[in-house]
mmCIF file of C-alpha atoms in Angstrom:
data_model
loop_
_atom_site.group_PDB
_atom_site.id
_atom_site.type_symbol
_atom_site.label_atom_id
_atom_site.label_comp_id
_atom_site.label_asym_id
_atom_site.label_seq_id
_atom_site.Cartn_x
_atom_site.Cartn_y
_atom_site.Cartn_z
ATOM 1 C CA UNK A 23 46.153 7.010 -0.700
ATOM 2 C CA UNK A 24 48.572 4.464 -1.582
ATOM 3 C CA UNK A 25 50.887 5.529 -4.950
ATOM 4 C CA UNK A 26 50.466 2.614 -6.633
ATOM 5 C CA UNK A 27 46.374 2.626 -6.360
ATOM 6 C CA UNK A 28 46.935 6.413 -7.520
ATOM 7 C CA UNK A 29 49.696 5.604 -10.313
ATOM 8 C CA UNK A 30 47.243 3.018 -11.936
ATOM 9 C CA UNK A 31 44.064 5.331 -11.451
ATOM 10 C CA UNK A 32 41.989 3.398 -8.580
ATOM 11 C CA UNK A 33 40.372 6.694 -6.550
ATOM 12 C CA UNK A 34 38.900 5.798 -3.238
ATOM 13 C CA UNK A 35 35.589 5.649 -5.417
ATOM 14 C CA UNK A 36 36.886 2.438 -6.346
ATOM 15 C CA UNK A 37 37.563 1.149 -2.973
ATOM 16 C CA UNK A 38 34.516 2.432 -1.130
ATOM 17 C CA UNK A 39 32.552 0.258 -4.386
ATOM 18 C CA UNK A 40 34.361 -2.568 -3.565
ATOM 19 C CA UNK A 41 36.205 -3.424 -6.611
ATOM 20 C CA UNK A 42 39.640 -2.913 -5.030
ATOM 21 C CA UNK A 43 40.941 -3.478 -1.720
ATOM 22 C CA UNK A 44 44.536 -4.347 -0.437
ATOM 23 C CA UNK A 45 44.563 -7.628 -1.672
ATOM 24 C CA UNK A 46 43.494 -7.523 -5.376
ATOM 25 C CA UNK A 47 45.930 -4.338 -5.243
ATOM 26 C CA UNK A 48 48.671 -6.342 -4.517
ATOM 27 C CA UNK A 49 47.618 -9.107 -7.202
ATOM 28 C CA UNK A 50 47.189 -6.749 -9.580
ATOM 29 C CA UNK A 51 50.979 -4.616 -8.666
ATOM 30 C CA UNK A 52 52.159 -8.427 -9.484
ATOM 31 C CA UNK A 53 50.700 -8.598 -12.721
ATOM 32 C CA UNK A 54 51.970 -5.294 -13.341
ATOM 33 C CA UNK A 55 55.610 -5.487 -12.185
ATOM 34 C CA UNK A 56 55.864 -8.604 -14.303
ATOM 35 C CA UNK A 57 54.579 -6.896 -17.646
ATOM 36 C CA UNK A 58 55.487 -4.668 -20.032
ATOM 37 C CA UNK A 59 51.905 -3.282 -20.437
ATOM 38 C CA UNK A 60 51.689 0.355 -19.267
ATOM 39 C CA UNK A 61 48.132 1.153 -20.219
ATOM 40 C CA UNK A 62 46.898 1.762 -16.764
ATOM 41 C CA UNK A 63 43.273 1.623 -17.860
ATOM 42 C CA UNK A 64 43.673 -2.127 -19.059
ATOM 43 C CA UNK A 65 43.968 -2.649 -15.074
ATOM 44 C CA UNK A 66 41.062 -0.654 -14.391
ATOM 45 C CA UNK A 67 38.727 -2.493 -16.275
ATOM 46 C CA UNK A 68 40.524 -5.964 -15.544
ATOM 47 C CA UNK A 69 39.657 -5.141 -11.968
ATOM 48 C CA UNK A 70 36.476 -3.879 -12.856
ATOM 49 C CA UNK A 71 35.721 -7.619 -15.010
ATOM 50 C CA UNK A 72 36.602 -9.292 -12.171
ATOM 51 C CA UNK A 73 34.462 -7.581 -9.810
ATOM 52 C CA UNK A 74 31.351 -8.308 -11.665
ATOM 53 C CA UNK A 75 32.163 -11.742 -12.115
ATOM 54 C CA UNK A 76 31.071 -12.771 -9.374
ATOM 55 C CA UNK A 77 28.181 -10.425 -9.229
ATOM 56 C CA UNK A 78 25.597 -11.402 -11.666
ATOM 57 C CA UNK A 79 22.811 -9.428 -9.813
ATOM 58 C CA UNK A 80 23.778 -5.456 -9.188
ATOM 59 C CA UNK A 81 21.664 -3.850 -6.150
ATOM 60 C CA UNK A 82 20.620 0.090 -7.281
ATOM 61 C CA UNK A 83 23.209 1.363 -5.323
ATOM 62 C CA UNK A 84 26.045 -0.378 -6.017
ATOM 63 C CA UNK A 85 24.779 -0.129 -10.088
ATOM 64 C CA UNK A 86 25.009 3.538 -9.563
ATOM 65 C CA UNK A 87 28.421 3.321 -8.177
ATOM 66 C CA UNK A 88 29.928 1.247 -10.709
ATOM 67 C CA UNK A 89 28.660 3.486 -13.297
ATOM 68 C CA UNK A 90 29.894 6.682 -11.574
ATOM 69 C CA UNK A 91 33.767 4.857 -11.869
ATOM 70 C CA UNK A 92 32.997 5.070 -15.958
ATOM 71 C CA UNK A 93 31.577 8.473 -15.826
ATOM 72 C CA UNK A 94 34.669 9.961 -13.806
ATOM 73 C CA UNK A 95 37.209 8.058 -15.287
ATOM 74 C CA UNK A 96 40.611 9.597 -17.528
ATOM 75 C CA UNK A 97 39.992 7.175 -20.092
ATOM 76 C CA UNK A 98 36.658 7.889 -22.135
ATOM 77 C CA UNK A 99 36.685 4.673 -24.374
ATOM 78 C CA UNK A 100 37.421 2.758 -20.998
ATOM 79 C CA UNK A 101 34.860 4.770 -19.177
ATOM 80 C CA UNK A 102 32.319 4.422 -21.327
ATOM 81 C CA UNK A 103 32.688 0.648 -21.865
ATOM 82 C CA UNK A 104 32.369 0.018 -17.956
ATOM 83 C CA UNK A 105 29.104 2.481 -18.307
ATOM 84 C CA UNK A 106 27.227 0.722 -20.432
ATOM 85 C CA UNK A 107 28.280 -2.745 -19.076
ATOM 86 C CA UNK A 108 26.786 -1.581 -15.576
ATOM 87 C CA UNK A 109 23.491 -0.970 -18.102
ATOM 88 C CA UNK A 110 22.951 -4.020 -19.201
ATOM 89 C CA UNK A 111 23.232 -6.113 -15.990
ATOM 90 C CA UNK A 112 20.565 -7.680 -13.513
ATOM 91 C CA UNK A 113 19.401 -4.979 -11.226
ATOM 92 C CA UNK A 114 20.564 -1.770 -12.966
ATOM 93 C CA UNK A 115 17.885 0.729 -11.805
ATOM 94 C CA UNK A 116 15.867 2.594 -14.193
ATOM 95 C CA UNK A 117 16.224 5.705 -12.579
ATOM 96 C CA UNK A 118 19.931 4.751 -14.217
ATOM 97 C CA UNK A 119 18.772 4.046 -17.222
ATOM 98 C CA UNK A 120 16.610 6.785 -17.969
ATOM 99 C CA UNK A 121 19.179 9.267 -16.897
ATOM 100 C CA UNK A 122 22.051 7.274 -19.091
ATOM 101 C CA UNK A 123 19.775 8.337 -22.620
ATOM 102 C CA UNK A 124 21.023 11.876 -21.793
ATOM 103 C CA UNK A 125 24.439 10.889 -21.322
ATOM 104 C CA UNK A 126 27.164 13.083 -23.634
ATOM 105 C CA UNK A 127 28.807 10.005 -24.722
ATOM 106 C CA UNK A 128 26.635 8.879 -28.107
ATOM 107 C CA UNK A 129 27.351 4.874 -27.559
ATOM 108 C CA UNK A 130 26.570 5.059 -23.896
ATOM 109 C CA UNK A 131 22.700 6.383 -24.784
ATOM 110 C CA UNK A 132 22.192 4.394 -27.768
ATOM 111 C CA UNK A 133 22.799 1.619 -25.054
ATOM 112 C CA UNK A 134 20.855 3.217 -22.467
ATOM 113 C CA UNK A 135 18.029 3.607 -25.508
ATOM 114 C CA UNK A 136 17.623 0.077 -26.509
ATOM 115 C CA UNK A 137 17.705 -1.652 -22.946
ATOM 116 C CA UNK A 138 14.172 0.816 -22.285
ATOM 117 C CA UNK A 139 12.310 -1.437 -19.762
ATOM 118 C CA UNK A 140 8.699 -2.482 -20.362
ATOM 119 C CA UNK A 141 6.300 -2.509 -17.960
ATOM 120 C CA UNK A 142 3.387 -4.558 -17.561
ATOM 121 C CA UNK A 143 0.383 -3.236 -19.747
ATOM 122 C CA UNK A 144 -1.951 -6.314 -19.631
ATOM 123 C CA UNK A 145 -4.856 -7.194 -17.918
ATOM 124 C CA UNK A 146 -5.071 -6.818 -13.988
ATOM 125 C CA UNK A 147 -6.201 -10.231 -12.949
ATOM 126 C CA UNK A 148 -3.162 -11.930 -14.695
ATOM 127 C CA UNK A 149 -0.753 -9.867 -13.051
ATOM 128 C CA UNK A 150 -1.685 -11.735 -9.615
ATOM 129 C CA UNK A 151 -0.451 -14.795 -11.542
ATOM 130 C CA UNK A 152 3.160 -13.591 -10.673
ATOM 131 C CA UNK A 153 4.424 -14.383 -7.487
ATOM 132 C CA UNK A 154 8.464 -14.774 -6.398
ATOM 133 C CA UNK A 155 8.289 -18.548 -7.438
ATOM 134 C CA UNK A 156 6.707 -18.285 -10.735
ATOM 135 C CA UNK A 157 8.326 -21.087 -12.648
ATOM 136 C CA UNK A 158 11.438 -20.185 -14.875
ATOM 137 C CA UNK A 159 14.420 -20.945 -15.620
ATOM 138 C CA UNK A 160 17.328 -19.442 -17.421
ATOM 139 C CA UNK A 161 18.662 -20.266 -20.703
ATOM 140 C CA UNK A 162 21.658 -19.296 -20.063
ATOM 141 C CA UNK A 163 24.121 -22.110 -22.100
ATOM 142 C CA UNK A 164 23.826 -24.672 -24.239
ATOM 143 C CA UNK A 165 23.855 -27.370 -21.273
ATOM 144 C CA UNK A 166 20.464 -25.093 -19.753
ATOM 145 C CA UNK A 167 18.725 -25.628 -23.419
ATOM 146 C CA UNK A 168 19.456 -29.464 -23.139
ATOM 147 C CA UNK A 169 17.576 -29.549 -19.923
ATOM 148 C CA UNK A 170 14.915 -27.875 -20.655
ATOM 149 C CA UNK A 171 14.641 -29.692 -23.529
ATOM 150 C CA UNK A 172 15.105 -32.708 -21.440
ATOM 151 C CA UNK A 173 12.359 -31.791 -19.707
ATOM 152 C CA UNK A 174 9.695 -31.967 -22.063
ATOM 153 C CA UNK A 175 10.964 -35.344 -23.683
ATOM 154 C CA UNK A 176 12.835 -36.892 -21.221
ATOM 155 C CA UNK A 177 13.979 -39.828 -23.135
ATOM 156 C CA UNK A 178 15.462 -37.809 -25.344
ATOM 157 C CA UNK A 179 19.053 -38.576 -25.930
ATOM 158 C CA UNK A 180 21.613 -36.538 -28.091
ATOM 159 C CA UNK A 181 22.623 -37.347 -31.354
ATOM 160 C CA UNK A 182 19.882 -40.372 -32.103
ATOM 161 C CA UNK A 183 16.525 -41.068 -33.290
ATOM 162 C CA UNK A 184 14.689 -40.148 -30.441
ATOM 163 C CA UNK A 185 10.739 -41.955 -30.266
ATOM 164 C CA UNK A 186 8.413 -39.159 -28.505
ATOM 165 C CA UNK A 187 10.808 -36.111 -28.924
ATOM 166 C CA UNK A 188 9.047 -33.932 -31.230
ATOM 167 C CA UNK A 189 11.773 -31.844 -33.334
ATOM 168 C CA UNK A 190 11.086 -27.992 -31.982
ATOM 169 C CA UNK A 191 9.632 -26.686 -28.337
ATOM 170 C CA UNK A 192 8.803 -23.650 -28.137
ATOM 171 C CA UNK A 193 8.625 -21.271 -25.056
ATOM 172 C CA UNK A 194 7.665 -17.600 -23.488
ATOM 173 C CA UNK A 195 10.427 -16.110 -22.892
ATOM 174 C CA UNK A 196 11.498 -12.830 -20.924
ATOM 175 C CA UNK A 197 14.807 -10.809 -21.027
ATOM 176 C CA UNK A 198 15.858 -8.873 -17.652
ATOM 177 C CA UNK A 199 19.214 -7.354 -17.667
ATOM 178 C CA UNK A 200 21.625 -9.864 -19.308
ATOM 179 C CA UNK A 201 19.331 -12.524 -19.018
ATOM 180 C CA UNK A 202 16.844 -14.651 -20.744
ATOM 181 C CA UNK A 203 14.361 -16.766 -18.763
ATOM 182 C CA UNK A 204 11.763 -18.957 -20.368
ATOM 183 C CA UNK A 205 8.995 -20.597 -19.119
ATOM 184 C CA UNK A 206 6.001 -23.264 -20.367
ATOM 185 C CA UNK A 207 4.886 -21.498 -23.397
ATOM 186 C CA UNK A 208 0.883 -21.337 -21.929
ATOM 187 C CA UNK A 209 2.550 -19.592 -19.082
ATOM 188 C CA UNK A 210 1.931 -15.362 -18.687
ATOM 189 C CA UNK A 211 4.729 -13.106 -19.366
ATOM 190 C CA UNK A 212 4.029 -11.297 -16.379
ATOM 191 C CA UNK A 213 4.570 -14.588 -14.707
ATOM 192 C CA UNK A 214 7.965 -15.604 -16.276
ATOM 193 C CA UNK A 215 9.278 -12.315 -15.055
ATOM 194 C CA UNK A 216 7.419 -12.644 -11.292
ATOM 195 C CA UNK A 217 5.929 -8.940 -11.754
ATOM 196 C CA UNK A 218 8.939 -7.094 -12.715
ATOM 197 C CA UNK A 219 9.729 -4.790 -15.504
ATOM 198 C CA UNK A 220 11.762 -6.198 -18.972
ATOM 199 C CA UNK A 221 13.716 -5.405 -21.348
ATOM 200 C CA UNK A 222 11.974 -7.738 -23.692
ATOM 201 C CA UNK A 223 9.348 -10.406 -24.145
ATOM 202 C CA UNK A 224 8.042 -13.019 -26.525
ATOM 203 C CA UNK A 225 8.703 -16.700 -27.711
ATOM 204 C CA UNK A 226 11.349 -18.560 -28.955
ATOM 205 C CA UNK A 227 11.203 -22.136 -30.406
ATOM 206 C CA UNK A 228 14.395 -24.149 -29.733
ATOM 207 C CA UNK A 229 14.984 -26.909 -32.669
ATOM 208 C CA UNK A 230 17.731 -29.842 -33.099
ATOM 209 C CA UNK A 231 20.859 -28.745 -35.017
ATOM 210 C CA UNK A 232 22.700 -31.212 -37.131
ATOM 211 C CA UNK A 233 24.327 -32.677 -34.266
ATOM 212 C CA UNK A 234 20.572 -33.832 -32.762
ATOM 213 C CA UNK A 235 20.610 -31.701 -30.081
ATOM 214 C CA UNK A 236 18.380 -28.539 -28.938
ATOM 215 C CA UNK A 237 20.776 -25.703 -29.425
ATOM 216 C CA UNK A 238 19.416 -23.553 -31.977
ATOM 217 C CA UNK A 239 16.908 -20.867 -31.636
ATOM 218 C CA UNK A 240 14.897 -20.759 -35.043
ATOM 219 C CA UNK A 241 12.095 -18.672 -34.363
ATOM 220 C CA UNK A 242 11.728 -15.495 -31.915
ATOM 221 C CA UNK A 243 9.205 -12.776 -31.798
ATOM 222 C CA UNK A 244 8.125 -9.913 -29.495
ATOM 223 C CA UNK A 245 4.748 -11.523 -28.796
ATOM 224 C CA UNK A 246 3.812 -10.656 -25.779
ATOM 225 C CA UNK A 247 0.446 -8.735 -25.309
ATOM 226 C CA UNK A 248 1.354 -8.052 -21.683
ATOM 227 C CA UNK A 249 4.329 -5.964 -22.271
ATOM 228 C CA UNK A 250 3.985 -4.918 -26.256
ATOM 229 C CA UNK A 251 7.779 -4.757 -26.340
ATOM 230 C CA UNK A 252 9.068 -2.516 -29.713
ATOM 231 C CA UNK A 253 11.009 -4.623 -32.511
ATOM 232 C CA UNK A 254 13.555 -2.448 -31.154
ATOM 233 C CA UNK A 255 14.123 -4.481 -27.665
ATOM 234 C CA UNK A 256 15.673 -6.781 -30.189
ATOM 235 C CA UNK A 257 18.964 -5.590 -29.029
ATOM 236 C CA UNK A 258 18.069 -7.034 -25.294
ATOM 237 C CA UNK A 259 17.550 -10.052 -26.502
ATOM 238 C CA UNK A 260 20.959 -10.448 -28.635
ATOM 239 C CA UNK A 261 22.640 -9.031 -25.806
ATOM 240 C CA UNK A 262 21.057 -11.712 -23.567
ATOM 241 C CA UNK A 263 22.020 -14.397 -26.022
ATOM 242 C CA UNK A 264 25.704 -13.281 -27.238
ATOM 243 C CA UNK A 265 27.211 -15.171 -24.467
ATOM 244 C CA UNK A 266 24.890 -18.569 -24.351
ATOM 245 C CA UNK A 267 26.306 -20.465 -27.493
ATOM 246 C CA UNK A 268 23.157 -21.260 -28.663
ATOM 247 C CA UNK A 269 22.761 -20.630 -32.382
ATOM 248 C CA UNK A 270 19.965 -17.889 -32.751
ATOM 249 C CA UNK A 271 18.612 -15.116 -35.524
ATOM 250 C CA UNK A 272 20.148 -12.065 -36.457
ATOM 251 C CA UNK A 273 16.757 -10.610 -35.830
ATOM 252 C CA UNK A 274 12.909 -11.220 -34.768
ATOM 253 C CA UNK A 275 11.476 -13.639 -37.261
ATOM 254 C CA UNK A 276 8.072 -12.244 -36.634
ATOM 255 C CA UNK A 277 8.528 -8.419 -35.140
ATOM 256 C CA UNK A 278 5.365 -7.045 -33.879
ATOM 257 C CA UNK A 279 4.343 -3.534 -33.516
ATOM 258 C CA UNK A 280 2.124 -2.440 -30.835
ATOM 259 C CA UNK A 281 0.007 0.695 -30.240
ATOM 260 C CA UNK A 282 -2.622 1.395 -27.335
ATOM 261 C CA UNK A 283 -5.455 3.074 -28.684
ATOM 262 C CA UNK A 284 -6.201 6.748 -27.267
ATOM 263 C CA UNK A 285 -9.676 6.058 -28.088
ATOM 264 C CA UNK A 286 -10.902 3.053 -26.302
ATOM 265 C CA UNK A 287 -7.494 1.673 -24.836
ATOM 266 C CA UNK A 288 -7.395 -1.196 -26.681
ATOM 267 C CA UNK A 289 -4.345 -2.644 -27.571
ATOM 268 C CA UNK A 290 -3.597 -3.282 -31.116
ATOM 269 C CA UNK A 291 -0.787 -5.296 -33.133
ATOM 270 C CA UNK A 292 -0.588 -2.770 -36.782
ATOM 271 C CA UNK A 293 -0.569 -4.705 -39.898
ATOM 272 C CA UNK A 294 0.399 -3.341 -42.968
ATOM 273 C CA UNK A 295 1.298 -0.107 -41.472
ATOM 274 C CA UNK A 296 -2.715 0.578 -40.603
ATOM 275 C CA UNK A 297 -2.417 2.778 -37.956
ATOM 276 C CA UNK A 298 -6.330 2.536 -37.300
ATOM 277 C CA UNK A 299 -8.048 0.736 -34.612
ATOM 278 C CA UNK A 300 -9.549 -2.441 -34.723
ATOM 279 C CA UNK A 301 -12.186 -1.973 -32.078
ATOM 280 C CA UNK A 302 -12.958 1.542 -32.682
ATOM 281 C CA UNK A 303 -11.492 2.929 -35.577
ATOM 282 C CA UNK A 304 -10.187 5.319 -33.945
ATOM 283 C CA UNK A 305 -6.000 6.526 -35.486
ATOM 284 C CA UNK A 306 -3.193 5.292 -33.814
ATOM 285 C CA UNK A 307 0.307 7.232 -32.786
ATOM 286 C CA UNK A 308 3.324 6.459 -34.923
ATOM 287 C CA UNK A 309 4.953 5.981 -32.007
ATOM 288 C CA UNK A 310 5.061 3.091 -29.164
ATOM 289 C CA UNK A 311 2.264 4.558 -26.608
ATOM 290 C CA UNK A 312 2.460 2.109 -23.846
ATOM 291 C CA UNK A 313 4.316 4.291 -21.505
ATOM 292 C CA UNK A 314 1.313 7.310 -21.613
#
């Protein structure tokens, strides 16, 4: 084990994951020689920033590495930071997940808790409708909401009165790690997220800001009969969003609540706290049901 990998904290767990080798040791005993910072963890999780980078997508297995190097790691506060960043990327398993909402560290389940994935609940013959080239696209930046606005009024042009561009679009959108993809808003959820599990799902209706140009989300809901997300997945979607630029709510404008009836299976969006079915009659949980 070289001294300087063990002075600074890198075990061979962080080796064998890939986030260190020879190289980016010697970059980073560089860095180190030349400053006057002697908090060993700040290296850990530079290396650790870096690594992921260039990574947006995590495979199970290399999720559950990366999260191991947080569990096992002297610094708690670091630890858990790089734990529940491994959470809410692309590809983090839910086996991880689920097991991370028993985790001793209080921030690290909370996190766990709010990115619950939601699977699909709707109707069987729409869920062929997905296929590995559904259309999507991400809306990931500013510059991705100015094409897809530019794709529903393509003369539009920034900043002037623009004949034919209508002043809001709105789309479905799905959230999936840390990212939201959106689709043509007559599209199926299940097809915006080509079969697989979310973290959330609704619509969002992009609008002009004062500059004339499509970079603020005005209205976003859960709405999505297909996957009933809870008002709670909110936190998916912020996530998703805290790093686009775009201008967005603090919070759904229109938060449904969902409950499958025990009854008759129906699914039902409560109103006024009526926890009673409206095909049956029957009484609905007080809790989110999908997953029974």
């Amino acid at each position: 084990m070289d001294p300087f990998a063990e002075q600074l904290g890198f075990t061979p767990a962080w080796f064998a994951a890939g986030v260190v080798n020879d190289e980016i040791l010697a970059r980073i005993k560089t860095v180190w020689e030349e400053s006057d910072d002697r908090n060993t963890e700040h290296y850990r999780w530079g290396a650790f920033c870096d690594f992921v980078k260039s990574r947006p997508t995590l495979t199970p297995e290399l999720a559950n590495e990366l999260y191991s190097l947080g569990n096992n790691d002297p610094n708690p506060s670091m630890g858990g930071c790089l734990m529940a960043r491994v959470l809410g990327m692309p590809g983090s398993p839910r086996s991880l997940i689920d097991a991370a909402r028993k985790s001793n560290r209080p921030h690290v389940a909370k996190i766990a808790e709010r990115l619950r994935l939601y699977y699909y609940v709707g109707p069987a013959d729409l869920a062929r409708l997905a296929t590995a080239e559904s259309p999507r696209q991400s809306l990931g930046s500013a510059a991705s909401a100015l094409q897809l606005w530019r794709q529903y009024f393509p003369s539009f042009k920034p900043g002037r009165h623009n004949a034919g561009s209508a002043d809001s679009l709105t789309v479905t959108f799905v959230v999936q790690g840390a990212a939201i993809l959106v689709a043509d808003r007559h599209s199926e959820h299940i097809a915006c997220a080509r079969g697989e599990p979310v973290n959330s799902a609704g619509e969002l209706t992009l609008a002009l800001n004062k500059h004339g140009q499509p970079l603020v989300i005005t209205e976003i809901s859960n709405q999505s009969t297909g996957f009933c997300p809870e008002p709670a997945s909110w936190f998916a979607v912020q996530h998703a969003l805290q790093s686009t630029g775009i201008q967005h709510p603090q919070n759904f404008t229109n938060a449904l609540i969902f409950r499958r009836c025990p009854s008759c299976r129906a699914t039902n969006v409560v109103k006024d706290h009526w926890l009673h079915c409206e095909v049956c009659g029957a009484e609905l949980p007080a809790e989110w049901n999908f997953a029974d």
